[in-house]
Each structure stands twice: as C-alpha cells, then as structure tokens.
Amino acid sequence: MRLDGMDCASCVGKIEAALARIRDVSDVRVNFTTETLELTLAAGSITRVGDIEKMIKGLGFGVSDARQLSSPSDAVVEAEPVPAPAMRDQRWWQTRKGRHVLGLGLLMGSAYAIAQFIPLHAEWIFAAAVVAGVIPFARKAVALAMSGSPFSIETLMSVAAIGALVIGEAEEAAAVVFLFAIGELLESVAAGRARAGIKALASLVPKTAVLLDANGGQRSVAATSLRVNDLVLVRPGDRVPADGQIVHGNSSLDESPVTGESMPRARAKGDSIFAGSINVDGVLQVRVEKTAADNTISRIVHLVEQAQSSKAPTARFIEKFSRYYTPAVMLIAAVIITIPPLAMGADWSTWLYRGLALLLIACPCALVLSTPAAIASGLAVGTRRGLLIKGGNALETIGKVNAIAFDKTGTLTEGKPRVTEVLAFGKRDEHKILALAAAVESGSNHPLAKAILGHAEAVGIAIPQASDATATAGKAVHARVGGLRLAVGSPIHAAQAATLGALERKAIEKLEEGGNTVAVLFNEQAREVLGLVALRDEPRRDAREGVAQLKAMGIRSVMLTGDNRRTAQAIAKGLGIEWKAELLPQDKLNLVNEMKQTSKVAMVGDGINDAPALATADVGIAMGGGTDVAIETADAALLKSRVTDVAHLVALSRATMANIHQNVVFALALKSLFLVTTVLGITGLWIAVLADTGATAIVTLNALRLLRFKGAESVDGDLAEGLPARLPVPAESH
C-alpha cells in the first residue's frame, strides 16, 4: 500500500503497533522514506483489505494505492513492487497540514483581534480556537491509544492543551496547539526533502522510448512497456530507456546517473549500456536486455528502499528506549502535579501548569528522529556518490571495521591482464611464439587467453589455425597447430608435462618477481619448452592511494589472492599492503574467520569468486556494483569500482554515526535543561512547545548536513571528492 502523511520515524512505529493488533496480519514492513506498507494477510482471514485501510485512515494517515492478488479471502499478497512515488508538486501551503496551520493562524489572529475589542470574553474566544485546533490531534490520539500507542505525542499535546484550558490558560493553550501544528508541518517538509533523493533516482529513466519494428518503422511507446529483445532507437541527447546492448552505431555516453563518472565513455556495437545514460553524439540502435522493473537504476532504487526500511542497531535501541521513556515522563509529570500540593500544600494550579509543560518538553520526537534521519541522509548521499549500502545495519558496522581483506584480481587490480613480455627459446622468434600461443588459446574464454589473443591482434600477427582444442581445468589449454601438439599452461604444470631447464626456470622466476603471471608454451610430444608469455594484471590507478587512506584511518589492509607468491609479493610491495597468496576460496574464508577473532572485518571482492568470504565477513563490500551477483552478495557495493571508495565508505559511516551521537546528545541535553527550568517555574508552555519543535527541527537539519559529505581524505572526514571511473565487468580469478 502507498501511505500518505508520515512525517517522522515515530509514525512508522504507530502504524506497525496498530497493525500488529489486527488478526491474521504478519510480516508488517513500513518504509518511511518511500511511504510504503507491505504486509501478509493469512489466507481465509476474516480481515479484509478495507479493514486495514480504514484502520490506517483512522490513525490520521492516507492510503492512496493498494496492490494485491485477488483471492476468495481478499487476502493481501504482494504481486509486484509498488511503483516509486511520483514527484509531488504541492507546496507546503497546499498540503493538508499546511491548510491546517493557515486555518489555525487565521483563527488565532482573529481571536487576538477580537480580544482587543471584547477583552472580557477573550478567554472564550481563545478557548474556541483551542477546541477547533485540538480536535484533529485528539481524535488521532484516541485512535492511536485504541490501536496500541497510548503514549503518542498527540496524546501528550492534547492532554497539555486541554489541561491548560481547565486551569484558565486558554491563550497559552491556543499557542500550544498552533505551535505544535507548525512543528508537524516542518517535520512534513523535512521528510519531503529526505525522500527527494530516491525520487530523483527513479526519475532518471525516461518515460518514453522510440520502438523500431521489423520494417524499420518508428513509434513512441512507454518505456515501461518495453520487453526483452525489443529494438529501440536512441538519438543524440536522449536518455537510454532500458538496459541493453548496442546492435548498430557508436557514440559517447554520459553514464554518470549510474556510475557517477562525469566523463562520457565511447560505446560501440556489442557494448552493454545502462538505462538512464545520456547519449551524447551518435545515433544508436539498442536491443533491450532487461525490462523497466529489472534495469540497473530500478534495482538500485529497490535496494536503497530496502536499505532505508531496515533499522540500524542504534535506531532499534532508541525506539525501545522511547517505549519506556514516554510513560516514565508521564508518571514523573503526575508526581510533579500531585506531590507538592498534597505534601507541601502548594497551589494546585501552579503545579498542574508545570506538569503539563513538562509533558510537552519530554516529547520523544527529536530523540526518535535523531537516528533514522541521519541514516537516511547517509544512505542517500552514499547512493549519490556511487556507494550503495544495504541498510542502516551495514552503514553503522562499516565505520567500526579495523581490518579489511581485499581480493586481488578485479579488486586491487583492473582484472584485465595485459601481455608485458614474450620470450622465445630455440630457433623461433618472439612473434612466432606469440602466434602459436594465440592459436592454442583461440578457443578459450579465460582472461589470460583473451589478453594473449588481443595482444597478437594488436601487433598485427597472423594467428594460425588450431584444431583438436581441449583444456585441463586450472592447468593448461591444448591444441594441434601446424602438425604440432602444443599446450599453454602454468609453470607448475609445464614442469610436470615438459622439460624445464635451468635457463627456463630462471626466466620464469625473474618474470614472476616482476609481478607477472607466466604462461608456458610447450610441445607436448617432444616435451620441449618453446617460449614464455608474461602477463600482468596492473593495479588500479587509485589502489595505492586507497590503501594509504585506510592506513591513515587506523585500518589494516590485507590482500588475498590465488595467484603465485612472487606475483602477489610484487603487487603488494607496490601498494604497501600485507598479502597472502596461492589461496583457494576456502582458504580465503578461513583467513577471514581468523581475522574476525581479533578484529571487525570487511571483505572487498568482485562478488563472484569471493562470495563465501564476502558473506562471512562482518561487512561484505563488492567492487563492480553494476553486476547482479556483486550487488546481491555483499552488504555494500562500490558502483564506481575505485579502491579509494572503500575509505570514503568508512568515512561516511563514521560521519553518520558522529551525526547520530550529536543528535542524541543535543536532544537529551536540551530536554534536560528545560525539564529543570519548567519544574522551577522559569519556563512555561510556550517555551515547552518551542523547545520540542526546535529540537526536532535542529536534529533534522543536522542530519541533512550529511548530504554535503564529500569523501575521506582525512580521518576527520571532509575528504576531497574522488569519484571513480566506470567499473569493468569482473573477470574470473586466474
């Protein structure tokens, strides 16, 4: 269901508490940011969808959309994700709460004006303003009390306003109602700002697309109607309407909506492109690969929605705290109202007034809002900067890690090996060795094979025809070339299947010490080594900087790789990082478990080969967030695939937690101060409402400050913004 009127996180608790009391309702999930409600209604239940809608409306919230699969029992079953909320164009004065504030303001102004001419009846005029203003809040307080939330802010405010009327403070009671209504409106405006980020994400995909038919005809259709294998035309200046593959044309695309990379990237036939990307200069024909509900931006929006609905441990603690805090405050207020008059003969009116003011000051809104507002801002700014975080729990934990394990291939390195050197033994030269090696590898999809073939083509070498190609997993590729039975394999396999002399062994050792992976070309029949092809997967340009930033933040970094020890040592030395080599996936898992015994550990990998370690770590972080597996496996994904973004992620988490602590301390300190001044009679009802509204507003504004977060160049945050390049598709580990 789509809900309206939720202004702060406490609204979520009110709705969840009410639904929990309804028969046969379970799995209740209210998302404050997206204003959605999901629930499960048992089959055969006597409860109807209409009953649920009626209850929600009775609490003062609107229901603008409901989706379910029809069934004889009218049971609610989530059929598909509720679409992202449409951008609302309403100004604050056009909203229900805005009109309420304007009406109360007019009523208050009239009461003050009339009181100037009929002072004897001023109290009655203000009393009428109080009654007119408090009725909506009192009605909501009763509904909340009946649905399981007796200690709501509406209850506290209604009791205080009516109590002030009883003791003859009608003017102050009217001011209390008016100021409270303003506070509700301010919360609504702030909530709208917090939701703006995800709405902006959803609006990146165009509403229409140009569909091409089999005869080349063009017609405009809704982007949501596109199906897999449809052919669409993308003109210069258009946004790409769906994830797909270019089948004709080439152009530069601005992919910043998805990757954050501001520089347009050249794209040609065969390349995959993202929905929401902007076509800069060429005309493209694109074959649709994913529907609107499944494109990259939709998946990101869905993950952000899920993230914002999950509660951080701090938020859960504060919610539990507030359940006991509010009744305790009401009990204290009752003691303050009754004990002085009964025990010391004090004036009942004075202490009733002070008790009512205490109720308003003790409202927990600012305290309850302190955590979710900061978490929502942290998640929003992270998404905007290509740091996709799956919920408040992950965001809170990331800042606590003091050890990070990195996979090597595709994480610290580009994942795209390149040929660095070719050595020939015997009568053949380097070009011949490269040609033969490329021929043997021509049937393989391994990253090393692609690198050898690509290098041979780049230098213009003719590749001979190969036949009878086979592969020995993890060891070698075999083929017949020009009457010779050849193989390209690892040095370990070559030592077993051929004769490695001292010269060959020394050459292999030297190349590996330089950080290369060595492929050995040998004649299987003669057991003769013909030559070596050295390949190196170069470190990412920002890898050394990223490791240095983490070190400056007090975080230990360790590189885990299945590559040989010499290559691992050479790369690790260049990056200034600890290393462990020749590891199988199970070895990585065991090492992460060992690290967890003494540290809070994050694992950074490509989300494919490192799935066990990613799942086992306290926090799993995927490089290459554009891939399905990476996003689904980890707790966070770095959409721009930069190592420096790991430091940005930690800094964002720490900044968010610092913001939460500031909010909690401020809210408690301000309330403690005014609780004392109220009991002493220094401040009254007006200040009480201003203190509560002001604390809520300041806590919200402080949380919104996180939207200016830039990165992590220093431990204190406020890093220079390092926005990474677009990520490559992760390759297999060697």
mmCIF file of C-alpha atoms in Angstrom, residues 75-256:
data_model
loop_
_atom_site.group_PDB
_atom_site.id
_atom_site.type_symbol
_atom_site.label_atom_id
_atom_site.label_comp_id
_atom_site.label_asym_id
_atom_site.label_seq_id
_atom_site.Cartn_x
_atom_site.Cartn_y
_atom_site.Cartn_z
ATOM 1 C CA ALA A 75 -6.038 -11.725 1.239
ATOM 2 C CA VAL A 76 -3.246 -9.302 0.551
ATOM 3 C CA VAL A 77 -0.348 -10.836 -1.360
ATOM 4 C CA GLU A 78 2.388 -8.606 -2.733
ATOM 5 C CA ALA A 79 2.170 -9.062 -6.506
ATOM 6 C CA GLU A 80 4.921 -6.692 -7.600
ATOM 7 C CA PRO A 81 6.925 -3.822 -6.150
ATOM 8 C CA VAL A 82 4.772 -0.751 -5.622
ATOM 9 C CA PRO A 83 5.991 1.799 -8.153
ATOM 10 C CA ALA A 84 8.227 4.608 -6.981
ATOM 11 C CA PRO A 85 6.202 7.571 -5.714
ATOM 12 C CA ALA A 86 5.511 10.245 -8.251
ATOM 13 C CA MET A 87 7.126 13.597 -7.635
ATOM 14 C CA ARG A 88 4.666 15.773 -5.773
ATOM 15 C CA ASP A 89 4.384 19.363 -6.968
ATOM 16 C CA GLN A 90 2.411 20.521 -3.930
ATOM 17 C CA ARG A 91 3.801 23.450 -1.986
ATOM 18 C CA TRP A 92 3.581 23.318 1.791
ATOM 19 C CA TRP A 93 0.508 25.566 1.889
ATOM 20 C CA GLN A 94 -1.325 23.217 -0.481
ATOM 21 C CA THR A 95 -0.965 20.195 1.801
ATOM 22 C CA ARG A 96 -3.489 19.122 4.412
ATOM 23 C CA LYS A 97 -1.146 20.104 7.230
ATOM 24 C CA GLY A 98 -0.329 23.388 5.545
ATOM 25 C CA ARG A 99 -4.013 24.280 5.286
ATOM 26 C CA HIS A 100 -4.478 23.303 8.933
ATOM 27 C CA VAL A 101 -1.676 25.651 10.023
ATOM 28 C CA LEU A 102 -3.056 28.510 7.905
ATOM 29 C CA GLY A 103 -6.547 27.936 9.308
ATOM 30 C CA LEU A 104 -5.273 27.886 12.888
ATOM 31 C CA GLY A 105 -3.201 31.009 12.230
ATOM 32 C CA LEU A 106 -6.253 32.823 10.901
ATOM 33 C CA LEU A 107 -8.287 31.658 13.897
ATOM 34 C CA MET A 108 -5.552 32.757 16.325
ATOM 35 C CA GLY A 109 -5.215 36.134 14.609
ATOM 36 C CA SER A 110 -8.962 36.647 14.747
ATOM 37 C CA ALA A 111 -9.020 35.679 18.429
ATOM 38 C CA TYR A 112 -6.301 38.254 19.230
ATOM 39 C CA ALA A 113 -8.073 40.943 17.190
ATOM 40 C CA ILE A 114 -11.489 40.305 18.774
ATOM 41 C CA ALA A 115 -9.922 40.164 22.222
ATOM 42 C CA GLN A 116 -8.747 43.755 21.744
ATOM 43 C CA PHE A 117 -12.353 44.941 21.446
ATOM 44 C CA ILE A 118 -14.103 42.489 23.778
ATOM 45 C CA PRO A 119 -11.458 41.769 26.457
ATOM 46 C CA LEU A 120 -13.976 40.353 28.906
ATOM 47 C CA HIS A 121 -14.722 37.480 26.555
ATOM 48 C CA ALA A 122 -11.163 36.928 25.263
ATOM 49 C CA GLU A 123 -10.752 33.661 27.154
ATOM 50 C CA TRP A 124 -13.820 32.197 25.439
ATOM 51 C CA ILE A 125 -12.522 33.180 22.022
ATOM 52 C CA PHE A 126 -9.146 31.556 22.653
ATOM 53 C CA ALA A 127 -10.924 28.503 24.084
ATOM 54 C CA ALA A 128 -12.870 28.178 20.833
ATOM 55 C CA ALA A 129 -9.566 28.347 18.905
ATOM 56 C CA VAL A 130 -8.118 25.606 21.135
ATOM 57 C CA VAL A 131 -11.104 23.316 20.640
ATOM 58 C CA ALA A 132 -11.113 23.815 16.861
ATOM 59 C CA GLY A 133 -7.378 23.213 16.669
ATOM 60 C CA VAL A 134 -7.040 20.312 19.069
ATOM 61 C CA ILE A 135 -9.895 18.151 17.722
ATOM 62 C CA PRO A 136 -7.847 16.551 14.865
ATOM 63 C CA PHE A 137 -4.969 15.790 17.253
ATOM 64 C CA ALA A 138 -7.254 14.467 19.993
ATOM 65 C CA ARG A 139 -9.094 12.240 17.503
ATOM 66 C CA LYS A 140 -5.760 10.844 16.317
ATOM 67 C CA ALA A 141 -4.589 10.371 19.941
ATOM 68 C CA VAL A 142 -7.699 8.310 20.730
ATOM 69 C CA ALA A 143 -7.249 6.182 17.605
ATOM 70 C CA LEU A 144 -3.587 5.585 18.455
ATOM 71 C CA ALA A 145 -4.414 4.696 22.060
ATOM 72 C CA MET A 146 -7.013 2.176 20.912
ATOM 73 C CA SER A 147 -4.520 0.657 18.430
ATOM 74 C CA GLY A 148 -1.718 0.155 20.917
ATOM 75 C CA SER A 149 0.135 3.502 21.129
ATOM 76 C CA PRO A 150 -1.318 5.289 24.182
ATOM 77 C CA PHE A 151 1.784 7.416 24.802
ATOM 78 C CA SER A 152 1.945 9.271 21.496
ATOM 79 C CA ILE A 153 2.975 12.909 21.058
ATOM 80 C CA GLU A 154 -0.652 13.626 20.071
ATOM 81 C CA THR A 155 -1.733 12.307 23.483
ATOM 82 C CA LEU A 156 0.823 14.455 25.306
ATOM 83 C CA MET A 157 -0.123 17.575 23.359
ATOM 84 C CA SER A 158 -3.883 17.048 23.703
ATOM 85 C CA VAL A 159 -3.598 16.477 27.466
ATOM 86 C CA ALA A 160 -1.438 19.596 27.857
ATOM 87 C CA ALA A 161 -3.751 21.805 25.768
ATOM 88 C CA ILE A 162 -6.954 20.618 27.452
ATOM 89 C CA GLY A 163 -5.292 20.840 30.878
ATOM 90 C CA ALA A 164 -4.258 24.430 30.177
ATOM 91 C CA LEU A 165 -7.884 25.226 29.308
ATOM 92 C CA VAL A 166 -9.040 23.681 32.589
ATOM 93 C CA ILE A 167 -6.731 25.929 34.662
ATOM 94 C CA GLY A 168 -7.746 29.054 32.717
ATOM 95 C CA GLU A 169 -4.734 29.398 30.425
ATOM 96 C CA ALA A 170 -6.721 29.446 27.185
ATOM 97 C CA GLU A 171 -4.373 31.844 25.399
ATOM 98 C CA GLU A 172 -1.368 29.665 26.111
ATOM 99 C CA ALA A 173 -3.336 26.541 25.188
ATOM 100 C CA ALA A 174 -4.141 28.092 21.798
ATOM 101 C CA ALA A 175 -0.477 28.931 21.277
ATOM 102 C CA VAL A 176 0.477 25.344 22.174
ATOM 103 C CA VAL A 177 -1.881 23.925 19.547
ATOM 104 C CA PHE A 178 -0.724 26.425 16.900
ATOM 105 C CA LEU A 179 2.994 25.853 17.539
ATOM 106 C CA PHE A 180 2.518 22.090 17.563
ATOM 107 C CA ALA A 181 0.763 22.270 14.184
ATOM 108 C CA ILE A 182 3.696 24.305 12.830
ATOM 109 C CA GLY A 183 6.098 21.676 14.174
ATOM 110 C CA GLU A 184 4.129 18.912 12.409
ATOM 111 C CA LEU A 185 4.285 20.914 9.168
ATOM 112 C CA LEU A 186 8.053 21.435 9.499
ATOM 113 C CA GLU A 187 8.543 17.708 10.020
ATOM 114 C CA SER A 188 6.489 17.033 6.892
ATOM 115 C CA VAL A 189 8.624 19.439 4.830
ATOM 116 C CA ALA A 190 11.834 17.882 6.188
ATOM 117 C CA ALA A 191 10.526 14.379 5.396
ATOM 118 C CA GLY A 192 9.848 15.500 1.833
ATOM 119 C CA ARG A 193 13.452 16.646 1.475
ATOM 120 C CA ALA A 194 14.720 13.322 2.800
ATOM 121 C CA ARG A 195 12.624 11.492 0.183
ATOM 122 C CA ALA A 196 13.710 13.717 -2.691
ATOM 123 C CA GLY A 197 16.926 11.750 -3.371
ATOM 124 C CA ILE A 198 15.267 8.427 -4.127
ATOM 125 C CA LYS A 199 12.551 10.126 -6.192
ATOM 126 C CA ALA A 200 15.278 11.812 -8.240
ATOM 127 C CA LEU A 201 16.886 8.411 -8.835
ATOM 128 C CA ALA A 202 13.607 6.949 -10.053
ATOM 129 C CA SER A 203 13.090 9.859 -12.453
ATOM 130 C CA LEU A 204 16.384 9.278 -14.301
ATOM 131 C CA VAL A 205 14.842 6.711 -16.648
ATOM 132 C CA PRO A 206 12.844 8.402 -19.446
ATOM 133 C CA LYS A 207 9.091 7.887 -19.598
ATOM 134 C CA THR A 208 9.020 7.146 -23.345
ATOM 135 C CA ALA A 209 11.122 5.246 -25.892
ATOM 136 C CA VAL A 210 11.322 5.086 -29.695
ATOM 137 C CA LEU A 211 10.493 1.484 -30.642
ATOM 138 C CA LEU A 212 11.701 0.119 -34.006
ATOM 139 C CA ASP A 213 9.607 -2.509 -35.794
ATOM 140 C CA ALA A 214 10.833 -5.216 -38.165
ATOM 141 C CA ASN A 215 10.470 -2.871 -41.173
ATOM 142 C CA GLY A 216 12.430 -0.037 -39.543
ATOM 143 C CA GLY A 217 9.318 1.939 -38.631
ATOM 144 C CA GLN A 218 9.410 4.117 -35.533
ATOM 145 C CA ARG A 219 6.785 4.747 -32.878
ATOM 146 C CA SER A 220 6.847 6.282 -29.434
ATOM 147 C CA VAL A 221 5.889 3.935 -26.580
ATOM 148 C CA ALA A 222 6.008 3.998 -22.798
ATOM 149 C CA ALA A 223 9.436 2.886 -21.524
ATOM 150 C CA THR A 224 7.687 0.610 -19.031
ATOM 151 C CA SER A 225 6.101 -1.329 -21.917
ATOM 152 C CA LEU A 226 9.461 -2.408 -23.404
ATOM 153 C CA ARG A 227 10.150 -6.123 -23.419
ATOM 154 C CA VAL A 228 13.367 -8.131 -23.722
ATOM 155 C CA ASN A 229 14.676 -8.232 -27.338
ATOM 156 C CA ASP A 230 12.739 -5.117 -28.394
ATOM 157 C CA LEU A 231 14.799 -2.801 -30.616
ATOM 158 C CA VAL A 232 14.847 0.893 -29.660
ATOM 159 C CA LEU A 233 16.337 3.990 -31.253
ATOM 160 C CA VAL A 234 18.412 6.322 -29.045
ATOM 161 C CA ARG A 235 19.132 9.695 -30.643
ATOM 162 C CA PRO A 236 21.749 12.269 -29.565
ATOM 163 C CA GLY A 237 20.563 13.948 -26.372
ATOM 164 C CA ASP A 238 18.171 11.109 -25.469
ATOM 165 C CA ARG A 239 18.350 9.105 -22.280
ATOM 166 C CA VAL A 240 18.684 5.357 -22.796
ATOM 167 C CA PRO A 241 15.235 3.899 -21.933
ATOM 168 C CA ALA A 242 16.369 0.407 -20.881
ATOM 169 C CA ASP A 243 19.428 -1.695 -20.110
ATOM 170 C CA GLY A 244 20.531 -3.214 -23.403
ATOM 171 C CA GLN A 245 23.207 -3.941 -25.992
ATOM 172 C CA ILE A 246 24.155 -1.733 -28.929
ATOM 173 C CA VAL A 247 23.421 -3.542 -32.199
ATOM 174 C CA HIS A 248 24.157 -0.651 -34.547
ATOM 175 C CA GLY A 249 26.052 2.636 -34.278
ATOM 176 C CA ASN A 250 28.607 4.121 -31.930
ATOM 177 C CA SER A 251 28.558 7.134 -29.652
ATOM 178 C CA SER A 252 29.784 8.645 -26.404
ATOM 179 C CA LEU A 253 27.538 8.062 -23.407
ATOM 180 C CA ASP A 254 27.340 10.021 -20.175
ATOM 181 C CA GLU A 255 26.881 7.222 -17.624
ATOM 182 C CA SER A 256 27.058 9.463 -14.540
#
